[in-house]
Every structure is written in C-alpha cells, then in structure tokens.
PDB file of C-alpha atoms in Angstrom:
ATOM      1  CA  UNK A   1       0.000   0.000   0.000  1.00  0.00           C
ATOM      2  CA  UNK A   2       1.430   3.697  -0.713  1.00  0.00           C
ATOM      3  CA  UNK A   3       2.663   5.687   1.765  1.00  0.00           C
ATOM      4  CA  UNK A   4      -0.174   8.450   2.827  1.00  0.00           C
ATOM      5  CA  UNK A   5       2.232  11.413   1.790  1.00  0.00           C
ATOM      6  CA  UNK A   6       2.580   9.665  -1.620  1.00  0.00           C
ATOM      7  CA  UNK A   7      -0.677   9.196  -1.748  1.00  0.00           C
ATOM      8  CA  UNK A   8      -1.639  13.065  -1.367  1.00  0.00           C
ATOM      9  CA  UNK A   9       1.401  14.358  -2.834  1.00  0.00           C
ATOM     10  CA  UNK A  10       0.891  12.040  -6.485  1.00  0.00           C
ATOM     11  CA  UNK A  11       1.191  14.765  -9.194  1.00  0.00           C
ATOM     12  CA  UNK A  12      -1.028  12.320 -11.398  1.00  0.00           C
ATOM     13  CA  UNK A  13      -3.870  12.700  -8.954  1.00  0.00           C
ATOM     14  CA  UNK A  14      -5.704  16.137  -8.866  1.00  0.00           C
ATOM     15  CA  UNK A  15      -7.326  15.564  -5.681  1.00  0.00           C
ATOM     16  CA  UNK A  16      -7.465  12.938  -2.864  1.00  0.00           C
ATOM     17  CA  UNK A  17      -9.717  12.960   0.212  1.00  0.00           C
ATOM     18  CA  UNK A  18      -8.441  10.087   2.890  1.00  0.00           C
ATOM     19  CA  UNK A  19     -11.603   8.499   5.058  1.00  0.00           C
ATOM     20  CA  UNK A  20     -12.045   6.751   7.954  1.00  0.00           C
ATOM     21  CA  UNK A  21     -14.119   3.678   7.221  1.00  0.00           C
ATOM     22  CA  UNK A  22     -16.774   5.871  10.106  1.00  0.00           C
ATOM     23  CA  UNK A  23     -16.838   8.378   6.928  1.00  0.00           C
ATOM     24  CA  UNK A  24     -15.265  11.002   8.940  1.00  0.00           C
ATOM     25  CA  UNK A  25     -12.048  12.878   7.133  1.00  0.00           C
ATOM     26  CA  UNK A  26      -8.472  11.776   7.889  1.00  0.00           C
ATOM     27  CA  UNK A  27      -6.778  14.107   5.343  1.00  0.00           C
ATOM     28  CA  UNK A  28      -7.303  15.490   1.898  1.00  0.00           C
ATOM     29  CA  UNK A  29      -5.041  17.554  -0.408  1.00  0.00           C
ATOM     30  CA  UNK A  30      -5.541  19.086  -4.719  1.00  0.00           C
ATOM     31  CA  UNK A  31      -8.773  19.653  -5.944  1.00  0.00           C
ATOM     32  CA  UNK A  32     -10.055  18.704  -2.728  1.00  0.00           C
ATOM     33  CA  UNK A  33      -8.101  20.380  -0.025  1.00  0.00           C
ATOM     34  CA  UNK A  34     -11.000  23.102   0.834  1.00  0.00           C
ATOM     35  CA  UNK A  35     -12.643  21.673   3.749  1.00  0.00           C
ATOM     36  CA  UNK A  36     -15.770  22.186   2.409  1.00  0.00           C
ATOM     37  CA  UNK A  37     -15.153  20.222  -1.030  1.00  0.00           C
ATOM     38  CA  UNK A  38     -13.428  17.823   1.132  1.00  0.00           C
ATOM     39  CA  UNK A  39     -16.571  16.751   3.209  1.00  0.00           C
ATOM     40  CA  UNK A  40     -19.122  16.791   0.153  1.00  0.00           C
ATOM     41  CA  UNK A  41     -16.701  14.461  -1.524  1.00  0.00           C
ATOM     42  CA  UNK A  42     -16.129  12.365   1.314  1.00  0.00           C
ATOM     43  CA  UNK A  43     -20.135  12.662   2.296  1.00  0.00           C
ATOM     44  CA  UNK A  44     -21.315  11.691  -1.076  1.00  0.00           C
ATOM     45  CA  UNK A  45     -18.900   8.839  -2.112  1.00  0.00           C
ATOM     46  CA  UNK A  46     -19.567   6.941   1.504  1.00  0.00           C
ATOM     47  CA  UNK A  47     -22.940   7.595   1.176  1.00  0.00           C
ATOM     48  CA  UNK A  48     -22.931   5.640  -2.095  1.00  0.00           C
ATOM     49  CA  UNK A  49     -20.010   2.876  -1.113  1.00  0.00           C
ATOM     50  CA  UNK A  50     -23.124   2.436   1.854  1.00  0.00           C
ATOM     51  CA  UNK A  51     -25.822   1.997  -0.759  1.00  0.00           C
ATOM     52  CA  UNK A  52     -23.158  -0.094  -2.803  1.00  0.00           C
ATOM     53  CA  UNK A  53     -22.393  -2.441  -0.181  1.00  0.00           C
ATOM     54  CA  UNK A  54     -26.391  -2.764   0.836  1.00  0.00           C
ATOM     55  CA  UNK A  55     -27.660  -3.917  -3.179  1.00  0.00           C
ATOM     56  CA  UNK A  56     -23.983  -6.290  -3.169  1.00  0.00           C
ATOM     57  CA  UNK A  57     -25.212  -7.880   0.595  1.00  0.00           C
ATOM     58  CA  UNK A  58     -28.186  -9.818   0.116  1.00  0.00           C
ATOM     59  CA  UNK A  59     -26.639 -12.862  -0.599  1.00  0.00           C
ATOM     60  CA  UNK A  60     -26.038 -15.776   2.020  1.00  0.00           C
ATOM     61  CA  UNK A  61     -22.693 -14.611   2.280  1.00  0.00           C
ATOM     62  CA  UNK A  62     -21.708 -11.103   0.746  1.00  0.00           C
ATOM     63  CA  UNK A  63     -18.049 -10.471  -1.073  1.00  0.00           C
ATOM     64  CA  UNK A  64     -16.980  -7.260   0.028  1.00  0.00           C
ATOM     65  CA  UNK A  65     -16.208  -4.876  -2.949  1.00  0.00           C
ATOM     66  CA  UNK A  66     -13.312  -2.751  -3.015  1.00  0.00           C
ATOM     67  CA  UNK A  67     -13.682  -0.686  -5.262  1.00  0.00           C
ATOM     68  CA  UNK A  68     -15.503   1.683  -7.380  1.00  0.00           C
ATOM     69  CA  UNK A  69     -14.829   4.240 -10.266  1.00  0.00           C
ATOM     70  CA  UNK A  70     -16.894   7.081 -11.320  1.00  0.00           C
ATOM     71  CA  UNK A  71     -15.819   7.859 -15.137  1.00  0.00           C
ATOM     72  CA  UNK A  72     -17.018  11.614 -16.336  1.00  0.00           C
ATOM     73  CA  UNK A  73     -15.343  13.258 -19.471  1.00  0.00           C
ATOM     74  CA  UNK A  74     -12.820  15.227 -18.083  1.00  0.00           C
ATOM     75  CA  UNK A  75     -11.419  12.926 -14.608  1.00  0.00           C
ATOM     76  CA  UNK A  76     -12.349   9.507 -13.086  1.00  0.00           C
ATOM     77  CA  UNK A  77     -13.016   9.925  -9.338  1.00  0.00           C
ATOM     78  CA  UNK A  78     -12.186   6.124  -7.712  1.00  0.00           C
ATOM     79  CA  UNK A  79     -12.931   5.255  -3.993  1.00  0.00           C
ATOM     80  CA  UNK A  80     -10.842   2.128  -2.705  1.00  0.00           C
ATOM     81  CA  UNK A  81     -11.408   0.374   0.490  1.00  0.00           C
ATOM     82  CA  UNK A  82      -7.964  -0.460   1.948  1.00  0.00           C
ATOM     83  CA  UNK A  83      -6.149  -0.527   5.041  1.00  0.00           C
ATOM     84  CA  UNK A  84      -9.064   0.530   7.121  1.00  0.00           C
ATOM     85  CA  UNK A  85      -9.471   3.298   5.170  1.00  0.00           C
ATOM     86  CA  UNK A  86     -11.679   4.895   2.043  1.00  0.00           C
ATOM     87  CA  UNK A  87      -9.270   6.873  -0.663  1.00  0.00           C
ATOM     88  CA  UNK A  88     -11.350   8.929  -2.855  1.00  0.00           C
ATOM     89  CA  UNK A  89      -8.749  10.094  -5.486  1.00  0.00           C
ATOM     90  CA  UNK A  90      -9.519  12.340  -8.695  1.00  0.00           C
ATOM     91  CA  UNK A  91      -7.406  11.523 -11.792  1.00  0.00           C
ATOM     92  CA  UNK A  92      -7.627  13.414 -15.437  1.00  0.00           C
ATOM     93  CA  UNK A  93      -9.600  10.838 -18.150  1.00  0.00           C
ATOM     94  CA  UNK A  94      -7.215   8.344 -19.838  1.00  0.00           C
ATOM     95  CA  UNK A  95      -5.040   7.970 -16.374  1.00  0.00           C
ATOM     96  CA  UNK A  96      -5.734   5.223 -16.083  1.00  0.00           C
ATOM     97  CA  UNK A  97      -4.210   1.706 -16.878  1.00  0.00           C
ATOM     98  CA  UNK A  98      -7.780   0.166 -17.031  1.00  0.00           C
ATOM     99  CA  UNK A  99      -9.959   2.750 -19.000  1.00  0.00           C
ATOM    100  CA  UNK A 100     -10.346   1.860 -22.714  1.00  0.00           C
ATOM    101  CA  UNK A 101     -10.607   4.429 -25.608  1.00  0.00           C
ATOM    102  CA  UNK A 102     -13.255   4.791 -26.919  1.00  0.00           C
TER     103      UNK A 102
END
C-alpha cells in the first residue's frame, strides 16, 4: 500500500480525500483540499459505497467490494477500500491503466 504522503502528494492525482471507514475525514489535499469540497466528496462517495455495499449484501454470504470508479469526461473519481481506510482520489480521463478508448 502507498505511503499516505505519496498518496496526497501524487502529481497524477488532482485531488485525494483520505476516510475513515466511520466516513469522517483523515486528510485530503488538490482539488479537494477546501474543507468544504473535502466533506461533500467524502459525504457523497460513503454515502454511495453504503448503498453499494447494501444492493452487493443480500446474498447468504456477501463479497466485500473494493472498489468503485466514477468515469465523467474530463477525470475519473475512484474510492478504494484499503487498510481501514476509504481513498477517494480524482485523476484526469485516460489515467488510467484500465480505462479503454473509446
């Protein structure tokens, strides 16, 4: 797993917001280093990873997900679950290693 200063400082990321897995903000730095932005971010992706992980658990025995990518045109925003944590992190389109062209 990266390091959390790596993790904030990545120049290919234009904004990373750091949860608890409680939804409450550890750190956040780029596009989202205004407190503000940082807690809609963080408010609105664990609200979804909640209604995520309630549709993925109604079966005898539920896989945990652990992760999730929101594409637009201009930036992906992903949210990983890892290390007891929830990294929200805001790339440019095409930054990615698993995006196709289309």
């Amino acid at each position: 797993a990266p390091h959390r200063m790596e993790l904030l400082n990545d120049p290919t990321f234009k904004g990373v917001v750091l949860l608890n897995l409680d939804g409450s903000i550890v750190e956040s730095s780029g596009d989202f280093a205004d407190k503000d932005t940082a807690a809609s971010v963080g408010k609105t992706i664990y609200t979804m990873l909640q209604d995520v992980q309630f549709t993925l658990s109604t079966g005898p025995k539920p896989d945990p997900f652990k992760r999730i990518s929101i594409a637009y045109s201009a930036y992906t925003i992903t949210a990983t679950i890892a290390n007891n944590h929830i990294i929200i992190v805001k790339k440019p389109a095409g930054s990615s290693s698993h995006e196709s062209s289309e």
